[in-house]
């Protein structure tokens, strides 16, 4: 599979001429949805979900299908059977990719801030996008090859991230959710999660927006 980062939390995944996009939100470049066959959305926050962009993409491509949680699906009324609400434990095929759903809630920000639903997607048993949570997917002996790691958020610390990567135990971790970091912050986080840090057991990578990598 080829992985392409589209700023902040959005990625595109391509295989055998098919294209799956995860979390095209308000901080995502418009071209992220060009040629998409299917879209996955983890939760309703603006940096992961843009109703306007998804409606425009659906209008441009009548075959486009969307899988997400019930809160987001409810905001996409009018698209009918093209939108499917899914939850933890569900499995489905999206544009030829085998997807399983893990987790149920956004990470806790503060007792005074209500939590929203958040689901993570494991694609082809190999790549996991957790959305805004540090969900550990149940994968059995196969494990996760590639973890998309939300490296900067008001609900996490570097210590949380190190322990999370160690628990998921992927071969590679790719930084996402870094749109609010400047160059200093990016270097600092990379130092802790990369080879100069205490060690996570995974190779750490950060793609610039539009950057690609082959995974599998």
mmCIF file of C-alpha atoms in Angstrom:
data_model
loop_
_atom_site.group_PDB
_atom_site.id
_atom_site.type_symbol
_atom_site.label_atom_id
_atom_site.label_comp_id
_atom_site.label_asym_id
_atom_site.label_seq_id
_atom_site.Cartn_x
_atom_site.Cartn_y
_atom_site.Cartn_z
ATOM 1 C CA UNK A 1 0.000 0.000 0.000
ATOM 2 C CA UNK A 2 1.091 3.579 -0.593
ATOM 3 C CA UNK A 3 0.496 6.045 2.222
ATOM 4 C CA UNK A 4 0.143 9.775 1.507
ATOM 5 C CA UNK A 5 -0.163 12.413 4.207
ATOM 6 C CA UNK A 6 -2.494 15.348 3.592
ATOM 7 C CA UNK A 7 -1.717 17.679 6.447
ATOM 8 C CA UNK A 8 -2.570 17.259 10.120
ATOM 9 C CA UNK A 9 -4.685 14.098 10.568
ATOM 10 C CA UNK A 10 -5.666 13.074 7.029
ATOM 11 C CA UNK A 11 -4.061 10.293 5.011
ATOM 12 C CA UNK A 12 -4.735 8.598 1.701
ATOM 13 C CA UNK A 13 -4.098 4.886 1.192
ATOM 14 C CA UNK A 14 -3.768 3.416 -2.300
ATOM 15 C CA UNK A 15 -3.641 -0.191 -3.467
ATOM 16 C CA UNK A 16 -4.315 -1.811 -6.852
ATOM 17 C CA UNK A 17 -5.699 1.420 -8.281
ATOM 18 C CA UNK A 18 -8.136 1.979 -5.410
ATOM 19 C CA UNK A 19 -7.996 4.934 -3.027
ATOM 20 C CA UNK A 20 -9.170 5.197 0.571
ATOM 21 C CA UNK A 21 -9.030 8.506 2.501
ATOM 22 C CA UNK A 22 -9.176 8.787 6.295
ATOM 23 C CA UNK A 23 -10.222 11.927 8.195
ATOM 24 C CA UNK A 24 -10.391 14.703 5.588
ATOM 25 C CA UNK A 25 -11.058 17.683 7.854
ATOM 26 C CA UNK A 26 -10.836 21.430 7.995
ATOM 27 C CA UNK A 27 -7.033 21.416 8.020
ATOM 28 C CA UNK A 28 -6.784 19.093 5.014
ATOM 29 C CA UNK A 29 -5.735 20.131 1.524
ATOM 30 C CA UNK A 30 -8.716 20.094 -0.887
ATOM 31 C CA UNK A 31 -7.024 17.670 -3.284
ATOM 32 C CA UNK A 32 -7.001 14.927 -0.636
ATOM 33 C CA UNK A 33 -10.379 13.678 -1.821
ATOM 34 C CA UNK A 34 -9.566 13.752 -5.539
ATOM 35 C CA UNK A 35 -10.079 10.273 -6.952
ATOM 36 C CA UNK A 36 -11.177 8.799 -3.627
ATOM 37 C CA UNK A 37 -13.269 5.632 -3.810
ATOM 38 C CA UNK A 38 -14.101 5.537 -0.101
ATOM 39 C CA UNK A 39 -13.735 7.689 3.007
ATOM 40 C CA UNK A 40 -13.419 6.809 6.691
ATOM 41 C CA UNK A 41 -14.080 9.417 9.410
ATOM 42 C CA UNK A 42 -13.094 8.756 13.033
ATOM 43 C CA UNK A 43 -15.092 11.535 14.719
ATOM 44 C CA UNK A 44 -16.859 14.867 14.371
ATOM 45 C CA UNK A 45 -14.160 17.420 15.300
ATOM 46 C CA UNK A 46 -13.462 19.929 12.539
ATOM 47 C CA UNK A 47 -9.839 18.882 12.034
ATOM 48 C CA UNK A 48 -11.001 15.357 11.144
ATOM 49 C CA UNK A 49 -14.375 15.965 9.490
ATOM 50 C CA UNK A 50 -15.426 18.556 6.927
ATOM 51 C CA UNK A 51 -19.078 18.173 5.974
ATOM 52 C CA UNK A 52 -18.639 20.635 3.126
ATOM 53 C CA UNK A 53 -15.683 18.781 1.625
ATOM 54 C CA UNK A 54 -17.400 15.391 1.877
ATOM 55 C CA UNK A 55 -20.629 16.634 0.314
ATOM 56 C CA UNK A 56 -18.672 18.200 -2.526
ATOM 57 C CA UNK A 57 -16.706 14.980 -3.075
ATOM 58 C CA UNK A 58 -19.914 12.933 -3.019
ATOM 59 C CA UNK A 59 -21.467 15.243 -5.581
ATOM 60 C CA UNK A 60 -18.427 14.907 -7.845
ATOM 61 C CA UNK A 61 -18.295 11.128 -7.473
ATOM 62 C CA UNK A 62 -21.694 9.370 -7.182
ATOM 63 C CA UNK A 63 -19.894 6.095 -6.354
ATOM 64 C CA UNK A 64 -18.115 7.501 -3.282
ATOM 65 C CA UNK A 65 -18.900 5.626 -0.047
ATOM 66 C CA UNK A 66 -18.369 6.886 3.511
ATOM 67 C CA UNK A 67 -18.035 4.921 6.768
ATOM 68 C CA UNK A 68 -18.077 6.719 10.109
ATOM 69 C CA UNK A 69 -19.718 6.766 13.536
ATOM 70 C CA UNK A 70 -23.378 7.602 14.053
ATOM 71 C CA UNK A 71 -22.707 11.210 15.163
ATOM 72 C CA UNK A 72 -20.953 12.080 11.896
ATOM 73 C CA UNK A 73 -23.375 10.023 9.797
ATOM 74 C CA UNK A 74 -26.208 12.101 11.238
ATOM 75 C CA UNK A 75 -24.617 15.252 9.814
ATOM 76 C CA UNK A 76 -24.504 13.755 6.317
ATOM 77 C CA UNK A 77 -28.241 13.365 5.852
ATOM 78 C CA UNK A 78 -29.345 13.305 2.263
ATOM 79 C CA UNK A 79 -26.541 10.996 1.119
ATOM 80 C CA UNK A 80 -28.627 7.939 1.961
ATOM 81 C CA UNK A 81 -27.064 4.486 1.678
ATOM 82 C CA UNK A 82 -23.749 6.010 0.607
ATOM 83 C CA UNK A 83 -23.054 6.695 4.311
ATOM 84 C CA UNK A 84 -22.742 3.770 6.738
ATOM 85 C CA UNK A 85 -22.590 4.177 10.507
ATOM 86 C CA UNK A 86 -20.243 1.704 12.194
ATOM 87 C CA UNK A 87 -18.990 1.062 15.715
ATOM 88 C CA UNK A 88 -16.502 -0.927 17.738
ATOM 89 C CA UNK A 89 -16.254 -4.536 16.600
ATOM 90 C CA UNK A 90 -17.673 -3.945 13.120
ATOM 91 C CA UNK A 91 -15.891 -5.148 9.987
ATOM 92 C CA UNK A 92 -16.498 -4.138 6.387
ATOM 93 C CA UNK A 93 -14.894 -3.795 2.962
ATOM 94 C CA UNK A 94 -14.274 -0.273 1.657
ATOM 95 C CA UNK A 95 -13.029 0.055 -1.932
ATOM 96 C CA UNK A 96 -11.386 -3.349 -1.656
ATOM 97 C CA UNK A 97 -9.719 -2.633 1.693
ATOM 98 C CA UNK A 98 -10.668 -4.816 4.654
ATOM 99 C CA UNK A 99 -11.444 -2.569 7.640
ATOM 100 C CA UNK A 100 -12.185 -3.312 11.292
ATOM 101 C CA UNK A 101 -13.380 -0.777 13.883
ATOM 102 C CA UNK A 102 -11.759 -0.327 17.289
ATOM 103 C CA UNK A 103 -12.522 1.975 20.188
ATOM 104 C CA UNK A 104 -15.557 4.061 21.045
ATOM 105 C CA UNK A 105 -14.575 7.375 22.647
ATOM 106 C CA UNK A 106 -12.386 10.415 22.096
ATOM 107 C CA UNK A 107 -9.551 10.787 24.592
ATOM 108 C CA UNK A 108 -10.571 12.589 27.772
ATOM 109 C CA UNK A 109 -9.733 16.307 27.671
ATOM 110 C CA UNK A 110 -11.179 17.552 30.964
ATOM 111 C CA UNK A 111 -14.115 16.605 33.221
ATOM 112 C CA UNK A 112 -15.886 19.818 32.148
ATOM 113 C CA UNK A 113 -15.526 19.036 28.430
ATOM 114 C CA UNK A 114 -17.995 16.410 27.142
ATOM 115 C CA UNK A 115 -16.417 13.514 25.293
ATOM 116 C CA UNK A 116 -17.487 12.688 21.761
ATOM 117 C CA UNK A 117 -17.563 9.333 20.024
ATOM 118 C CA UNK A 118 -14.319 8.319 18.281
ATOM 119 C CA UNK A 119 -13.570 5.140 16.371
ATOM 120 C CA UNK A 120 -10.253 3.870 15.057
ATOM 121 C CA UNK A 121 -9.831 1.992 11.777
ATOM 122 C CA UNK A 122 -7.511 -0.953 11.136
ATOM 123 C CA UNK A 123 -6.972 -1.247 7.375
ATOM 124 C CA UNK A 124 -6.052 -4.597 5.823
ATOM 125 C CA UNK A 125 -4.927 -5.794 9.235
ATOM 126 C CA UNK A 126 -1.799 -3.688 8.822
ATOM 127 C CA UNK A 127 -2.365 0.059 9.271
ATOM 128 C CA UNK A 128 -4.170 1.637 12.221
ATOM 129 C CA UNK A 129 -5.577 5.178 12.410
ATOM 130 C CA UNK A 130 -6.816 5.785 15.984
ATOM 131 C CA UNK A 131 -8.371 9.210 15.436
ATOM 132 C CA UNK A 132 -8.188 11.225 18.665
ATOM 133 C CA UNK A 133 -7.566 8.393 21.103
ATOM 134 C CA UNK A 134 -4.785 6.071 22.127
ATOM 135 C CA UNK A 135 -6.785 2.937 21.364
ATOM 136 C CA UNK A 136 -4.946 -0.370 21.309
ATOM 137 C CA UNK A 137 -6.625 -2.513 18.648
ATOM 138 C CA UNK A 138 -7.210 -6.183 19.265
ATOM 139 C CA UNK A 139 -5.402 -7.848 16.389
ATOM 140 C CA UNK A 140 -4.440 -11.256 17.712
ATOM 141 C CA UNK A 141 -1.056 -12.605 16.676
ATOM 142 C CA UNK A 142 -0.860 -10.528 13.507
ATOM 143 C CA UNK A 143 -0.252 -7.205 15.264
ATOM 144 C CA UNK A 144 -0.123 -3.759 13.642
ATOM 145 C CA UNK A 145 2.586 -3.100 11.068
ATOM 146 C CA UNK A 146 2.001 0.657 10.722
ATOM 147 C CA UNK A 147 0.603 2.947 13.407
ATOM 148 C CA UNK A 148 -0.556 6.461 12.538
ATOM 149 C CA UNK A 149 0.430 8.244 15.726
ATOM 150 C CA UNK A 150 -1.304 11.469 16.872
ATOM 151 C CA UNK A 151 1.830 13.191 18.128
ATOM 152 C CA UNK A 152 0.380 16.485 19.377
ATOM 153 C CA UNK A 153 -2.943 17.070 21.093
ATOM 154 C CA UNK A 154 -4.241 18.768 24.257
ATOM 155 C CA UNK A 155 -5.091 15.355 25.684
ATOM 156 C CA UNK A 156 -1.686 13.655 25.488
ATOM 157 C CA UNK A 157 1.925 13.903 26.609
ATOM 158 C CA UNK A 158 5.097 12.499 25.122
ATOM 159 C CA UNK A 159 5.095 9.937 27.927
ATOM 160 C CA UNK A 160 1.641 8.753 26.882
ATOM 161 C CA UNK A 161 2.835 8.418 23.289
ATOM 162 C CA UNK A 162 5.928 6.406 24.177
ATOM 163 C CA UNK A 163 3.887 3.978 26.273
ATOM 164 C CA UNK A 164 1.204 3.771 23.577
ATOM 165 C CA UNK A 165 3.637 2.843 20.816
ATOM 166 C CA UNK A 166 5.250 0.275 23.067
ATOM 167 C CA UNK A 167 1.854 -1.294 23.800
ATOM 168 C CA UNK A 168 0.672 -1.394 20.174
ATOM 169 C CA UNK A 169 4.152 -2.597 19.131
ATOM 170 C CA UNK A 170 4.060 -1.631 15.436
ATOM 171 C CA UNK A 171 7.009 -1.974 13.100
ATOM 172 C CA UNK A 172 6.664 1.669 12.019
ATOM 173 C CA UNK A 173 4.964 4.727 13.506
ATOM 174 C CA UNK A 174 4.086 7.679 11.254
ATOM 175 C CA UNK A 175 3.326 11.059 12.781
ATOM 176 C CA UNK A 176 -0.119 12.556 12.258
ATOM 177 C CA UNK A 177 -2.097 15.200 14.163
ATOM 178 C CA UNK A 178 0.832 17.613 14.075
ATOM 179 C CA UNK A 179 -0.733 20.601 12.328
ATOM 180 C CA UNK A 180 -0.358 22.858 15.362
ATOM 181 C CA UNK A 181 3.384 22.180 15.796
ATOM 182 C CA UNK A 182 6.043 24.564 14.563
ATOM 183 C CA UNK A 183 9.496 23.357 13.503
ATOM 184 C CA UNK A 184 10.792 23.439 17.067
ATOM 185 C CA UNK A 185 7.895 21.358 18.355
ATOM 186 C CA UNK A 186 8.198 18.894 15.499
ATOM 187 C CA UNK A 187 11.902 18.381 16.216
ATOM 188 C CA UNK A 188 11.280 18.040 19.943
ATOM 189 C CA UNK A 189 8.604 15.385 19.530
ATOM 190 C CA UNK A 190 10.690 13.557 16.947
ATOM 191 C CA UNK A 191 13.626 13.513 19.325
ATOM 192 C CA UNK A 192 11.623 11.752 22.025
ATOM 193 C CA UNK A 193 9.909 9.291 19.678
ATOM 194 C CA UNK A 194 12.896 8.615 17.425
ATOM 195 C CA UNK A 195 16.252 7.003 17.960
ATOM 196 C CA UNK A 196 17.446 9.622 20.438
ATOM 197 C CA UNK A 197 14.556 8.989 22.812
ATOM 198 C CA UNK A 198 14.066 6.263 25.424
ATOM 199 C CA UNK A 199 12.887 3.834 22.754
ATOM 200 C CA UNK A 200 9.490 2.651 21.589
ATOM 201 C CA UNK A 201 10.459 -0.457 19.635
ATOM 202 C CA UNK A 202 9.198 1.113 16.398
ATOM 203 C CA UNK A 203 10.789 3.164 13.650
ATOM 204 C CA UNK A 204 9.475 6.728 13.786
ATOM 205 C CA UNK A 205 8.719 8.714 10.618
ATOM 206 C CA UNK A 206 7.184 12.055 9.813
ATOM 207 C CA UNK A 207 5.944 12.789 6.313
ATOM 208 C CA UNK A 208 5.540 16.346 5.147
ATOM 209 C CA UNK A 209 2.157 17.160 3.646
ATOM 210 C CA UNK A 210 1.950 15.428 0.278
ATOM 211 C CA UNK A 211 4.747 13.047 1.227
ATOM 212 C CA UNK A 212 4.378 9.336 0.491
ATOM 213 C CA UNK A 213 5.680 6.046 1.799
ATOM 214 C CA UNK A 214 5.209 2.405 0.879
ATOM 215 C CA UNK A 215 3.855 0.341 3.750
ATOM 216 C CA UNK A 216 2.557 -3.179 4.250
#
